[in-house]
Coordinates of C-alpha atoms and ligand atoms in Angstrom, one line a residue:
M215 CA 0.0 0.0 0.0
N216 CA 1.2 3.5 -0.8
T217 CA 1.5 5.6 2.4
Y218 CA 2.7 9.0 3.5
K219 CA 4.5 10.2 6.6
A220 CA 5.2 13.9 6.8
P221 CA 9.0 14.6 6.8
V222 CA 8.6 17.0 9.7
R223 CA 12.2 16.8 10.8
D224 CA 13.6 17.8 7.4
M225 CA 10.9 20.4 7.0
S226 CA 11.9 22.0 10.3
F227 CA 15.6 21.7 9.5
A228 CA 15.0 23.6 6.2
L229 CA 12.7 26.3 7.5
F230 CA 14.0 27.0 11.0
D231 CA 17.6 26.0 10.9
V232 CA 18.9 26.6 7.4
L233 CA 16.5 29.5 6.5
E234 CA 16.4 30.8 10.1
A235 CA 12.7 31.6 9.8
N236 CA 12.3 32.4 13.5
A237 CA 14.6 35.4 13.3
L238 CA 12.8 36.5 10.1
Y239 CA 9.4 36.2 11.6
Q240 CA 10.5 38.2 14.6
R241 CA 12.1 40.9 12.5
L242 CA 8.9 41.1 10.4
G243 CA 6.8 41.3 13.6
I244 CA 4.6 38.2 12.8
D245 CA 3.2 37.8 16.3
A246 CA 1.2 34.6 15.4
A247 CA 4.5 32.8 14.4
Q248 CA 5.8 31.8 17.8
R249 CA 7.9 28.6 17.6
D250 CA 5.9 26.6 20.1
V251 CA 2.7 27.5 18.2
L252 CA 4.2 26.6 14.9
D253 CA 5.5 23.2 16.2
A254 CA 2.0 22.3 17.5
V255 CA 0.4 23.4 14.2
L256 CA 2.9 21.3 12.2
E257 CA 2.1 18.2 14.3
E258 CA -1.6 18.7 13.7
A259 CA -1.0 19.3 10.0
A260 CA 1.0 16.1 9.7
K261 CA -1.8 14.1 11.5
F262 CA -4.5 15.5 9.2
N263 CA -2.6 14.8 6.0
E264 CA -1.3 11.3 7.0
T265 CA -4.7 10.1 8.3
V266 CA -7.4 12.0 6.4
L267 CA -6.0 12.9 3.0
A268 CA -3.4 10.3 2.2
P269 CA -5.7 7.3 2.4
L270 CA -8.0 9.0 -0.1
M271 CA -5.3 9.3 -2.8
A272 CA -6.1 6.0 -4.4
V273 CA -9.9 6.4 -4.0
G274 CA -9.7 9.7 -5.9
D275 CA -7.8 8.0 -8.7
R276 CA -10.1 5.0 -9.0
E277 CA -13.4 6.9 -8.8
G278 CA -12.6 10.2 -10.4
C279 CA -15.3 12.9 -10.6
T280 CA -18.7 12.5 -12.3
L281 CA -20.9 15.1 -14.1
D282 CA -24.6 15.0 -14.1
P283 CA -25.3 16.4 -17.6
A284 CA -28.9 17.3 -16.8
T285 CA -28.0 19.6 -13.9
G286 CA -24.3 20.4 -14.5
A287 CA -23.5 19.2 -11.0
V288 CA -20.2 17.4 -10.3
T289 CA -19.7 14.7 -7.6
T290 CA -16.2 14.3 -6.3
P291 CA -14.8 11.0 -5.1
T292 CA -15.9 9.3 -1.9
G293 CA -14.6 11.0 1.2
F294 CA -13.3 14.2 -0.6
K295 CA -16.2 16.4 0.5
E296 CA -16.0 15.2 4.1
A297 CA -12.2 15.7 4.1
Y298 CA -12.8 19.3 2.9
A299 CA -15.3 19.8 5.8
Q300 CA -12.6 18.6 8.2
F301 CA -10.1 20.9 6.6
V302 CA -12.4 23.9 7.1
D303 CA -13.3 22.9 10.6
G304 CA -9.6 22.8 11.5
G305 CA -9.1 26.3 10.2
W306 CA -6.7 25.2 7.6
A307 CA -8.4 27.1 4.7
G308 CA -7.1 30.4 6.1
I309 CA -3.8 29.3 7.6
T310 CA -1.9 32.2 5.9
A311 CA -4.7 34.7 5.5
P312 CA -4.8 37.8 7.6
E313 CA -6.4 37.5 11.0
A314 CA -8.7 40.4 10.2
L315 CA -10.2 38.3 7.4
G316 CA -10.7 35.3 9.7
G317 CA -7.4 33.6 8.9
M318 CA -4.6 32.4 11.2
G319 CA -2.2 35.1 10.0
L320 CA 0.7 32.6 9.8
P321 CA 3.6 33.3 7.3
E322 CA 3.4 32.0 3.7
S323 CA 6.7 30.3 4.3
F324 CA 5.1 28.3 7.1
G325 CA 2.0 27.7 5.0
V326 CA 4.1 25.9 2.3
L327 CA 4.9 23.1 4.8
M328 CA 1.2 22.4 5.1
K329 CA 1.0 22.7 1.3
E330 CA 3.8 20.2 0.7
M331 CA 2.1 17.8 3.0
I332 CA -1.3 18.1 1.2
D333 CA 0.3 17.6 -2.2
A334 CA 2.2 14.6 -1.1
A335 CA -0.8 13.2 0.7
N336 CA -3.3 13.8 -2.1
L337 CA -2.4 16.0 -5.0
S338 CA -5.9 15.9 -6.6
W339 CA -7.7 17.0 -3.5
G340 CA -5.1 19.7 -2.9
N341 CA -6.0 21.4 -6.2
Y342 CA -9.3 22.7 -4.7
P343 CA -7.6 24.7 -1.9
L344 CA -4.7 25.7 -4.2
L345 CA -7.1 27.6 -6.5
S346 CA -8.8 29.2 -3.5
H347 CA -5.4 30.4 -2.2
G348 CA -4.7 32.0 -5.6
A349 CA -8.1 33.7 -5.5
T350 CA -7.4 34.9 -2.0
E351 CA -4.2 36.6 -3.1
A352 CA -5.9 38.3 -6.1
L353 CA -8.8 39.6 -4.0
K354 CA -6.5 40.6 -1.1
H355 CA -4.3 42.7 -3.4
H356 CA -6.8 44.0 -6.0
G357 CA -10.3 43.6 -4.7
E358 CA -12.5 46.5 -3.6
P359 CA -13.4 46.6 0.1
W360 CA -16.9 45.2 -0.5
Q361 CA -15.5 42.4 -2.7
Q362 CA -13.1 41.5 0.1
E363 CA -15.8 41.6 2.7
V364 CA -18.2 39.5 0.7
F365 CA -16.0 37.1 -1.4
L366 CA -12.6 37.1 0.2
K367 CA -13.9 36.3 3.7
A368 CA -16.0 33.5 2.5
I369 CA -13.0 31.9 0.7
V370 CA -10.7 32.4 3.7
E371 CA -13.3 30.7 5.9
G372 CA -13.5 27.9 3.4
R373 CA -17.3 28.4 2.9
W374 CA -16.7 29.1 -0.8
T375 CA -13.9 28.1 -3.1
G376 CA -12.1 30.0 -6.0
T377 CA -11.1 29.2 -9.5
M378 CA -8.9 30.7 -12.1
C379 CA -10.5 31.0 -15.6
L380 CA -7.9 31.9 -18.3
T381 CA -7.7 29.1 -20.8
E382 CA -10.0 29.0 -23.9
P383 CA -10.0 26.4 -26.7
H384 CA -7.8 28.5 -29.0
C385 CA -5.9 30.3 -26.2
G386 CA -3.5 28.6 -23.8
S387 CA 0.0 29.9 -23.4
D388 CA -0.9 33.0 -25.4
L389 CA -3.5 34.9 -23.4
G390 CA -3.5 37.7 -25.9
L391 CA -5.8 35.5 -28.1
M392 CA -8.5 35.5 -25.5
K393 CA -12.1 36.0 -26.8
T394 CA -14.4 35.9 -23.7
R395 CA -16.4 39.2 -23.6
A396 CA -17.7 41.3 -20.7
E397 CA -20.4 43.9 -21.5
P398 CA -21.3 46.6 -19.0
S399 CA -24.8 46.0 -17.9
G400 CA -25.5 49.6 -16.7
D401 CA -25.6 48.9 -12.9
G402 CA -21.8 48.8 -12.4
Q403 CA -21.8 45.1 -13.2
Y404 CA -20.9 43.2 -16.3
A405 CA -22.4 40.4 -18.4
V406 CA -19.6 37.8 -19.1
T407 CA -20.0 35.6 -22.2
G408 CA -17.6 32.9 -23.4
T409 CA -16.2 29.4 -23.0
K410 CA -13.3 28.6 -20.7
I411 CA -11.7 25.1 -20.8
F412 CA -9.6 23.0 -18.4
I413 CA -10.9 24.9 -15.4
T414 CA -9.8 23.1 -12.2
G415 CA -12.5 23.0 -9.6
G416 CA -15.0 24.7 -11.9
E417 CA -17.8 22.7 -10.4
H418 CA -17.8 20.4 -7.4
D419 CA -19.8 19.4 -4.3
F420 CA -17.5 20.8 -1.5
T421 CA -19.3 24.2 -1.1
D422 CA -22.6 25.9 -2.1
N423 CA -20.9 28.7 -4.0
I424 CA -17.8 28.8 -6.3
I425 CA -16.1 32.1 -7.1
H426 CA -14.7 32.2 -10.6
L427 CA -12.0 34.7 -11.4
V428 CA -12.4 35.2 -15.1
L429 CA -10.3 37.0 -17.7
A430 CA -12.4 38.7 -20.3
R431 CA -12.4 41.7 -22.8
L432 CA -14.4 44.8 -22.4
P433 CA -16.1 46.1 -25.7
D434 CA -13.5 48.8 -26.4
A435 CA -10.5 46.8 -25.2
P436 CA -7.2 47.0 -27.2
A437 CA -6.1 43.8 -28.8
G438 CA -3.7 41.4 -27.1
T439 CA -2.8 41.2 -23.5
K440 CA -3.2 44.9 -22.9
G441 CA -7.0 44.5 -23.4
I442 CA -7.8 41.9 -20.7
S443 CA -9.8 42.6 -17.5
L444 CA -10.4 40.4 -14.5
F445 CA -13.9 39.7 -13.2
I446 CA -15.5 37.9 -10.2
V447 CA -18.2 35.6 -11.5
P448 CA -19.9 33.7 -8.7
K449 CA -21.8 30.4 -9.4
M450 CA -24.6 31.8 -7.2
K451 CA -25.2 35.6 -7.6
V452 CA -24.2 37.6 -4.5
S453 CA -25.3 41.2 -3.8
R454 CA -23.0 43.8 -2.2
D455 CA -24.4 43.1 1.2
G456 CA -23.5 39.5 0.9
T457 CA -27.0 38.1 0.3
V458 CA -26.8 35.0 -1.9
G459 CA -29.3 35.1 -4.7
E460 CA -30.3 33.0 -7.7
R461 CA -28.1 30.8 -9.9
N462 CA -25.8 32.8 -12.2
A463 CA -25.5 32.0 -15.9
V464 CA -22.4 29.9 -15.6
R465 CA -22.4 26.2 -16.0
C466 CA -20.1 23.2 -16.3
G467 CA -20.6 21.8 -19.8
S468 CA -18.3 18.8 -19.6
I469 CA -15.4 17.4 -17.6
E470 CA -12.2 16.0 -19.0
H471 CA -11.0 12.4 -18.8
K472 CA -7.3 12.7 -17.9
M473 CA -4.0 10.8 -17.6
G474 CA -3.9 11.6 -13.9
I475 CA -5.2 13.7 -11.0
H476 CA -8.6 12.0 -11.5
G477 CA -10.0 13.4 -8.2
S478 CA -9.3 17.0 -9.3
V479 CA -12.2 18.0 -11.6
T480 CA -11.2 19.7 -14.9
C481 CA -14.2 21.5 -16.4
L482 CA -15.4 23.2 -19.5
M483 CA -17.2 26.3 -18.2
N484 CA -19.9 28.1 -20.3
F485 CA -20.5 31.8 -19.3
D486 CA -23.7 32.9 -20.9
G487 CA -24.1 36.6 -20.0
A488 CA -23.2 35.7 -16.4
E489 CA -23.2 38.5 -13.8
G490 CA -19.6 39.6 -13.1
H491 CA -17.9 42.3 -11.0
L492 CA -14.7 44.0 -12.3
I493 CA -11.6 43.5 -10.1
G494 CA -9.1 46.4 -10.3
Q495 CA -8.8 48.6 -13.3
P496 CA -10.3 47.9 -16.8
N497 CA -7.7 46.4 -19.1
K498 CA -5.3 45.7 -16.2
G499 CA -6.6 42.2 -15.5
L500 CA -3.5 40.5 -16.4
H501 CA -1.6 42.4 -13.8
A502 CA -4.2 41.4 -11.1
M503 CA -4.2 37.8 -12.4
L504 CA -0.4 37.7 -12.3
T505 CA -0.6 38.0 -8.5
M506 CA -2.7 34.9 -8.6
M507 CA -0.5 33.1 -11.2
N508 CA 2.7 33.8 -9.3
T509 CA 1.2 32.3 -6.1
A510 CA -0.1 29.4 -8.1
R511 CA 3.3 28.9 -9.9
L512 CA 5.1 28.5 -6.5
A513 CA 2.2 26.3 -5.4
V514 CA 2.6 24.0 -8.4
G515 CA 6.3 23.8 -7.7
I516 CA 5.5 22.6 -4.2
Q517 CA 3.3 20.0 -5.8
G518 CA 6.4 18.6 -7.5
L519 CA 8.2 18.6 -4.2
G520 CA 5.4 16.7 -2.5
L521 CA 5.3 14.1 -5.2
I522 CA 9.0 13.6 -5.1
D523 CA 8.9 12.9 -1.4
R524 CA 5.9 10.6 -1.4
A525 CA 7.3 8.5 -4.2
Y526 CA 10.7 8.4 -2.5
Q527 CA 9.3 7.3 0.9
N528 CA 7.5 4.4 -0.7
A529 CA 10.4 3.4 -2.9
L530 CA 12.8 3.5 0.0
R531 CA 10.6 1.2 2.1
Y532 CA 10.1 -1.2 -0.7
S533 CA 13.8 -1.3 -1.6
R534 CA 14.6 -2.2 2.0
D535 CA 12.1 -5.1 2.0
R536 CA 12.3 -6.5 -1.5
L537 CA 14.9 -9.4 -1.7
Q538 CA 16.4 -9.9 -5.2
M539 CA 19.9 -11.1 -6.1
R540 CA 23.1 -10.8 -4.1
S541 CA 25.3 -7.7 -3.7
A542 CA 28.2 -7.9 -6.2
S543 CA 30.7 -7.4 -3.3
G544 CA 29.3 -10.2 -1.2
A545 CA 26.1 -11.1 0.6
K546 CA 24.9 -8.3 2.9
E547 CA 22.2 -10.3 4.5
P548 CA 23.5 -13.9 4.4
S549 CA 20.7 -15.3 6.5
K550 CA 18.1 -14.3 3.9
P551 CA 17.7 -16.0 0.5
A552 CA 18.8 -12.8 -1.3
D553 CA 19.8 -9.3 -0.4
P554 CA 17.4 -6.4 -0.2
I555 CA 17.6 -4.5 -3.5
I556 CA 18.8 -1.3 -1.7
V557 CA 22.3 -2.9 -1.8
H558 CA 22.5 -2.6 -5.6
P559 CA 24.2 0.5 -6.8
D560 CA 21.6 1.5 -9.4
I561 CA 18.7 1.2 -6.9
R562 CA 20.8 3.5 -4.7
R563 CA 21.3 5.9 -7.6
M564 CA 17.5 6.2 -8.1
L565 CA 16.8 6.6 -4.4
L566 CA 19.6 9.1 -3.9
T567 CA 18.5 11.1 -6.9
S568 CA 15.1 11.6 -5.3
K569 CA 16.6 12.3 -1.9
A570 CA 19.1 14.9 -3.3
L571 CA 16.6 16.6 -5.6
G572 CA 13.8 16.4 -3.0
E573 CA 15.7 17.9 0.0
G574 CA 17.4 20.4 -2.2
S575 CA 14.1 21.5 -3.7
R576 CA 12.6 21.9 -0.3
L577 CA 15.1 24.6 0.5
L578 CA 14.8 26.3 -2.8
A579 CA 11.0 26.4 -2.5
Y580 CA 10.9 27.4 1.1
H581 CA 13.4 30.2 0.5
A582 CA 11.2 31.6 -2.3
A583 CA 8.3 31.5 0.2
T584 CA 10.2 33.5 2.8
L585 CA 10.6 36.2 0.1
V586 CA 6.8 36.3 -0.2
D587 CA 6.7 37.0 3.5
I588 CA 9.3 39.8 3.2
M589 CA 7.4 41.4 0.3
E590 CA 4.1 41.3 2.1
R591 CA 5.3 42.4 5.6
T592 CA 8.4 44.5 5.5
S593 CA 8.1 48.3 6.0
D594 CA 11.4 48.9 4.1
D595 CA 10.7 49.7 0.5
A596 CA 14.3 48.8 -0.6
E597 CA 14.0 45.4 1.1
R598 CA 10.7 44.8 -0.5
K599 CA 12.1 45.6 -4.0
Q600 CA 15.0 43.2 -3.4
A601 CA 12.8 40.4 -2.3
D602 CA 10.5 41.0 -5.3
D603 CA 13.4 40.9 -7.7
L604 CA 14.8 37.7 -6.3
L605 CA 11.4 36.0 -6.0
S606 CA 10.6 36.9 -9.6
F607 CA 13.8 35.3 -10.7
L608 CA 13.3 32.2 -8.6
T609 CA 9.6 31.6 -9.3
P610 CA 10.0 30.1 -12.8
I611 CA 12.9 27.9 -11.5
V612 CA 10.8 26.6 -8.6
K613 CA 7.8 26.0 -10.9
A614 CA 9.5 24.3 -13.7
C615 CA 12.5 22.5 -12.1
L616 CA 10.6 21.0 -9.2
T617 CA 7.8 19.7 -11.5
E618 CA 10.2 18.3 -14.1
W619 CA 12.2 16.6 -11.3
S620 CA 8.9 15.2 -9.9
V621 CA 8.4 13.5 -13.3
E622 CA 11.9 12.0 -13.1
C623 CA 11.7 11.0 -9.5
T624 CA 8.2 9.4 -9.6
Y625 CA 9.4 7.3 -12.6
N626 CA 12.6 6.4 -10.8
S627 CA 10.7 5.4 -7.7
L628 CA 8.3 3.3 -9.8
Q629 CA 11.3 1.6 -11.3
C630 CA 12.5 0.5 -7.9
F631 CA 9.3 -1.6 -7.7
G632 CA 10.0 -3.3 -11.0
G633 CA 6.7 -4.8 -12.3
H634 CA 5.0 -4.1 -9.0
G635 CA 5.5 -0.4 -9.7
Y636 CA 3.7 -0.7 -13.0
V637 CA 0.5 -2.3 -11.6
A638 CA -1.9 -0.2 -9.7
E639 CA -1.7 -2.0 -6.3
W640 CA 1.3 -0.1 -4.9
G641 CA 0.1 3.3 -6.1
M642 CA 3.4 4.1 -7.8
E643 CA 2.0 4.4 -11.3
Q644 CA -0.6 6.8 -10.0
L645 CA 2.1 9.1 -8.7
S646 CA 3.8 9.0 -12.1
R647 CA 0.6 9.8 -13.9
D648 CA -0.4 12.5 -11.4
A649 CA 3.1 14.2 -11.7
R650 CA 2.8 14.6 -15.5
I651 CA 0.4 17.5 -15.4
T652 CA 2.5 19.6 -13.1
T653 CA 5.0 20.5 -15.9
I654 CA 2.0 21.7 -18.1
Y655 CA -0.5 23.7 -16.1
E656 CA 0.3 27.2 -14.7
G657 CA 2.5 27.8 -17.7
T658 CA 4.4 25.0 -19.3
T659 CA 8.1 24.4 -18.7
Q660 CA 8.8 26.1 -22.0
I661 CA 6.9 29.2 -20.9
Q662 CA 8.6 29.3 -17.5
A663 CA 12.0 29.0 -19.3
L664 CA 11.2 32.0 -21.5
D665 CA 10.0 33.9 -18.5
L666 CA 13.2 33.2 -16.7
L667 CA 15.7 34.0 -19.5
G668 CA 13.7 36.4 -21.6
R669 CA 12.1 38.5 -18.9
K670 CA 13.7 37.9 -15.5
V671 CA 17.3 37.8 -16.7
M672 CA 17.5 39.7 -20.0
Q673 CA 14.8 42.4 -19.7
Q674 CA 15.3 43.0 -16.0
Q675 CA 19.1 43.1 -16.3
G676 CA 19.4 40.1 -14.1
A677 CA 18.4 41.9 -10.9
G678 CA 17.4 38.6 -9.2
L679 CA 20.3 36.7 -10.6
K680 CA 22.8 39.2 -9.2
Q681 CA 21.3 38.7 -5.8
F682 CA 21.7 34.9 -6.2
F683 CA 25.4 35.5 -7.1
G684 CA 25.6 37.6 -3.9
M685 CA 24.2 34.7 -1.8
V686 CA 26.8 32.3 -3.4
Q687 CA 29.6 34.7 -2.7
Q688 CA 28.7 35.2 0.9
L689 CA 28.4 31.5 1.5
C690 CA 31.8 30.9 -0.1
E691 CA 33.5 33.7 1.9
E692 CA 32.0 32.6 5.2
N693 CA 33.3 29.1 4.7
I694 CA 36.6 29.8 2.9
S695 CA 38.6 28.0 5.6
N696 CA 35.9 25.5 6.7
P697 CA 37.5 22.1 5.9
A698 CA 34.1 20.4 6.0
L699 CA 33.0 22.5 3.0
A700 CA 36.1 22.7 0.9
E701 CA 35.0 20.0 -1.5
F702 CA 31.8 21.9 -2.2
I703 CA 32.8 25.6 -2.1
G704 CA 35.4 25.3 -4.9
P705 CA 33.1 23.8 -7.5
L706 CA 30.2 26.1 -6.4
A707 CA 32.3 29.3 -6.8
M708 CA 33.6 28.1 -10.2
L709 CA 30.1 27.3 -11.4
A710 CA 28.8 30.7 -10.3
K711 CA 31.5 32.4 -12.4
E712 CA 30.6 30.1 -15.4
Y713 CA 26.9 30.9 -14.8
A714 CA 27.6 34.7 -15.1
D715 CA 29.7 34.2 -18.3
T716 CA 27.2 31.9 -19.9
T717 CA 24.4 34.4 -19.3
M718 CA 26.4 37.2 -20.8
A719 CA 27.2 35.1 -23.8
I720 CA 23.5 34.4 -24.4
G721 CA 22.8 38.1 -24.1
K722 CA 25.3 38.9 -26.8
R723 CA 24.0 36.2 -29.2
A724 CA 20.4 37.3 -28.6
A725 CA 21.2 40.9 -29.5
A726 CA 22.0 39.6 -33.0
N727 CA 19.3 36.9 -33.2
P728 CA 16.2 37.0 -30.8
D729 CA 15.6 33.2 -31.5
E730 CA 18.7 32.6 -29.3
I731 CA 16.6 33.1 -26.2
G732 CA 14.1 30.4 -27.1
A733 CA 16.9 28.1 -28.2
A734 CA 18.8 28.4 -24.9
S735 CA 15.9 28.9 -22.5
V736 CA 15.0 25.3 -21.3
D737 CA 18.7 24.4 -21.0
Y738 CA 19.3 27.6 -19.1
L739 CA 16.4 26.9 -16.8
F740 CA 17.7 23.5 -15.8
Y741 CA 21.2 24.8 -15.5
S742 CA 19.9 27.5 -13.1
G743 CA 18.0 24.9 -11.1
Y744 CA 21.1 22.6 -10.7
V745 CA 23.3 25.5 -9.7
A746 CA 20.7 26.7 -7.2
L747 CA 20.6 23.2 -5.6
A748 CA 24.4 23.2 -5.4
Y749 CA 24.1 26.3 -3.3
W750 CA 21.4 24.8 -1.1
W751 CA 23.3 21.5 -0.6
T752 CA 26.4 23.4 0.4
K753 CA 24.5 25.5 2.8
S754 CA 22.7 22.4 4.2
V755 CA 26.1 20.8 5.0
A756 CA 27.4 24.0 6.5
V757 CA 24.4 24.2 8.9
A758 CA 24.3 20.5 9.7
E759 CA 28.1 20.4 10.5
A760 CA 27.9 23.4 12.7
G761 CA 24.8 22.3 14.7
A762 CA 24.2 19.8 17.5
Y763 CA 22.6 17.2 15.3
P764 CA 22.9 13.4 15.7
E765 CA 26.0 12.1 13.7
G766 CA 23.7 10.1 11.5
F767 CA 21.8 13.2 10.4
K768 CA 25.1 15.0 9.6
A769 CA 26.4 12.1 7.7
A770 CA 23.1 11.8 5.7
K771 CA 23.4 15.5 4.7
R772 CA 27.1 15.2 3.9
E773 CA 26.9 12.1 1.8
T774 CA 23.8 13.2 -0.1
A775 CA 25.6 16.5 -0.9
R776 CA 28.5 14.4 -2.2
F777 CA 26.2 12.4 -4.3
Y778 CA 24.6 15.6 -5.6
F779 CA 27.9 17.1 -6.6
A780 CA 29.3 13.9 -8.1
R781 CA 26.3 12.5 -9.9
I782 CA 23.7 15.3 -10.5
L783 CA 25.5 18.6 -10.8
P784 CA 27.5 17.3 -13.9
R785 CA 24.2 17.6 -15.8
T786 CA 25.1 21.3 -16.0
R787 CA 27.7 20.2 -18.6
T788 CA 25.1 18.9 -21.0
H789 CA 22.9 22.0 -20.5
K790 CA 25.8 24.3 -21.0
A791 CA 26.6 22.5 -24.3
G792 CA 22.9 22.9 -25.3
I793 CA 23.0 26.6 -24.5
E794 CA 26.2 27.0 -26.5
A795 CA 25.0 25.1 -29.5
G796 CA 22.7 28.0 -30.1
A797 CA 19.7 28.3 -32.4
A798 CA 21.3 27.3 -35.6
S799 CA 20.9 23.5 -35.3
L800 CA 17.3 24.0 -34.2
L801 CA 16.3 26.3 -37.0
A802 CA 18.3 25.0 -39.9
L803 CA 15.9 22.2 -41.0
D804 CA 13.1 23.6 -43.2
E805 CA 9.8 23.0 -41.6
A806 CA 8.5 21.3 -44.8
L807 CA 11.3 18.7 -44.4
F808 CA 10.4 17.5 -40.9
D809 CA 8.6 14.5 -42.4
S810 CA 11.1 13.9 -45.2
Ligands
LIG1183 C1 -5.6 19.2 -15.9 C2 -5.5 20.6 -16.3 C3 -5.9 21.6 -15.4 C4 -5.9 22.9 -15.8 N1 -6.3 23.9 -14.9 C5 -6.5 25.2 -15.4 C6 -7.2 26.2 -14.7 O1 -7.6 25.9 -13.6 N2 -7.4 27.4 -15.2 C7 -6.9 27.7 -16.5 O2 -7.1 28.8 -16.9 N3 -6.2 26.8 -17.2 C8 -6.0 25.5 -16.7 N4 -5.4 24.6 -17.5 C9 -4.8 25.0 -18.7 C10 -3.3 25.0 -18.8 O3 -2.8 26.1 -18.0 C11 -2.8 25.0 -20.2 O4 -3.1 23.8 -20.8 C12 -1.4 25.4 -20.4 O5 -1.2 26.8 -20.0 C13 -0.9 25.2 -21.8 O6 -1.8 25.8 -22.8 P1 -2.3 24.9 -24.0 O7 -2.7 23.6 -23.4 O8 -3.3 25.6 -24.8 O9 -1.0 24.6 -24.8 P2 -0.4 25.6 -25.9 O10 -0.3 27.0 -25.4 O11 -1.1 25.4 -27.2 O12 1.1 25.0 -26.1 C14 1.4 23.8 -26.8 C15 2.9 23.5 -26.7 O13 3.6 24.6 -27.3 C16 4.6 25.1 -26.4 N5 4.7 26.5 -26.6 C17 3.8 27.5 -26.8 N6 4.4 28.7 -27.0 C18 5.7 28.5 -27.0 C19 6.9 29.3 -27.2 N7 6.8 30.6 -27.4 N8 8.1 28.7 -27.1 C20 8.3 27.3 -26.9 N9 7.2 26.5 -26.7 C21 6.0 27.1 -26.8 C22 4.0 24.8 -25.0 O14 5.0 24.7 -24.0 C23 3.3 23.4 -25.3 O15 4.3 22.4 -25.2 C24 -5.4 23.3 -17.1 C25 -4.9 22.2 -17.9 C26 -5.0 20.9 -17.6 C27 -4.6 19.9 -18.6

């Protein structure tokens, strides 16, 4: 059976020891974030995820969601609705929302621990609160006071959920192609008409009302992304005083049959002159939606992290139990008919890859979340700007690398089970199928790569990248004479220098040929991710060696870091070669000759 145990110890090590979150929370004046309170919340969160959500993972996959075509109602898998009620009763829906809105007021960087647990326990179920969290952020930053009072509070309390309606049949990555219309109806409201596809949580049975955040065009809107506005379109109409009225003209037309995440409903939504309320300024919808999308991008990166960990935990347990063949260097368990497969080097390669990518990713993602806290809570404008620049740079790396690594690690973990991984009984094939969507929704890996190299590095003069170099330099300087780190510091410093040179070289080539950005972008994204993890593994060893941890814990960090530097970091060589190969070999073949 596929099970989950929250890795509370490594989570605490990452957040409190390596990232020193306590000091940050104190400095930012987050009163709710006292360490004893956080430890207690973490324990409760682990219990909820291990015992309520994790056992429903397979149920969700088996049953999926069903649509009643006559009414447009969707039924979620057995137990999902009840788990949501428990989630709301426990106050989890508003864990990071401001106390004034009925939330717990805890930092975002603490909320990601709960988020990681949810995604590992039950990714499909986790998509419903994920979308609500995105809607919370958009309404918090851009909603009018009455919209916050009426819609935001209800979402924070978990009474209603949110969705994000961008995609249309002809418009996915390129939002400028959007056609959905919003006509003013004369009473300060709008009539929204159009079809949105692939809408997660567009219809379900968790709550009575669903708040759709919909991108649409006003009648006089300019073409492209400059003419997009954002609207609140509730399933049940709601007046300004919060009174819930009749059914709005929005309906689920069909649901998708998918490779994975069967418990997470994916809807085609028809808006037929539905009552909508503008959020923010006309034609500035993309800006408002970006708040939601950035939150959601980090959140999808965390999905990758959760999947890596769940698959790893199960593969590790199986590899210790499963007896097949003897170790090449002599029997390790002579009393048994064969050795456990964990003695075999290649099983260890697969397990260690997940451990190294998983624990490294945890730091990368949690660090990004601390930047969200700084941005939201600091009173120092310069500090906010710095955090914003670094977060903008890190977001596409977190989103794309952690999800791509989750595809790799769930496949590796499945492989540890041999044929037993391929059949449904052990739940490993589900994890592999569920992981696949994470590299696609919330902007594909290609779109994240273009965002990283084209916008965050080239257009913004590498503001975030320069800060990352500063972090590397500081770590290297602090540990220049630390013998425990010598083997990591040297390669890390050389790589940072190479990273800067490589970036400059792409910039020069792109000035002559803009296609060089697209040609280098995905290799550059992975290269960035591997260098980032080299930093976090070095930092992990530094903290572990300096602290009063059990010797086994220190050894695990040290040896995993060694594995990372020896076996994973060399992937940067291939990506560098890809970057340097440039656009020529990609563009030389005439399109008409692809099938010749
Ligand atoms: C299960 C599921 C849930 C979803 N949930 C939601 C949701 O809640 N709300 C919502 O609005 N949408 C949702 N989506 C839609 C999702 O965000 C889109 O599918 C995704 O953004 C890609 O758009 P597309 O499918 O139209 O692909 P396209 O944009 O058509 O892209 C096709 C391929 O071309 C590549 N490509 C496009 N442009 C470039 C370029 N310039 N350079 C290199 N490659 C490029 C893409 O990476 C991709 O590989 C969901 C999708 C699925 C499958």
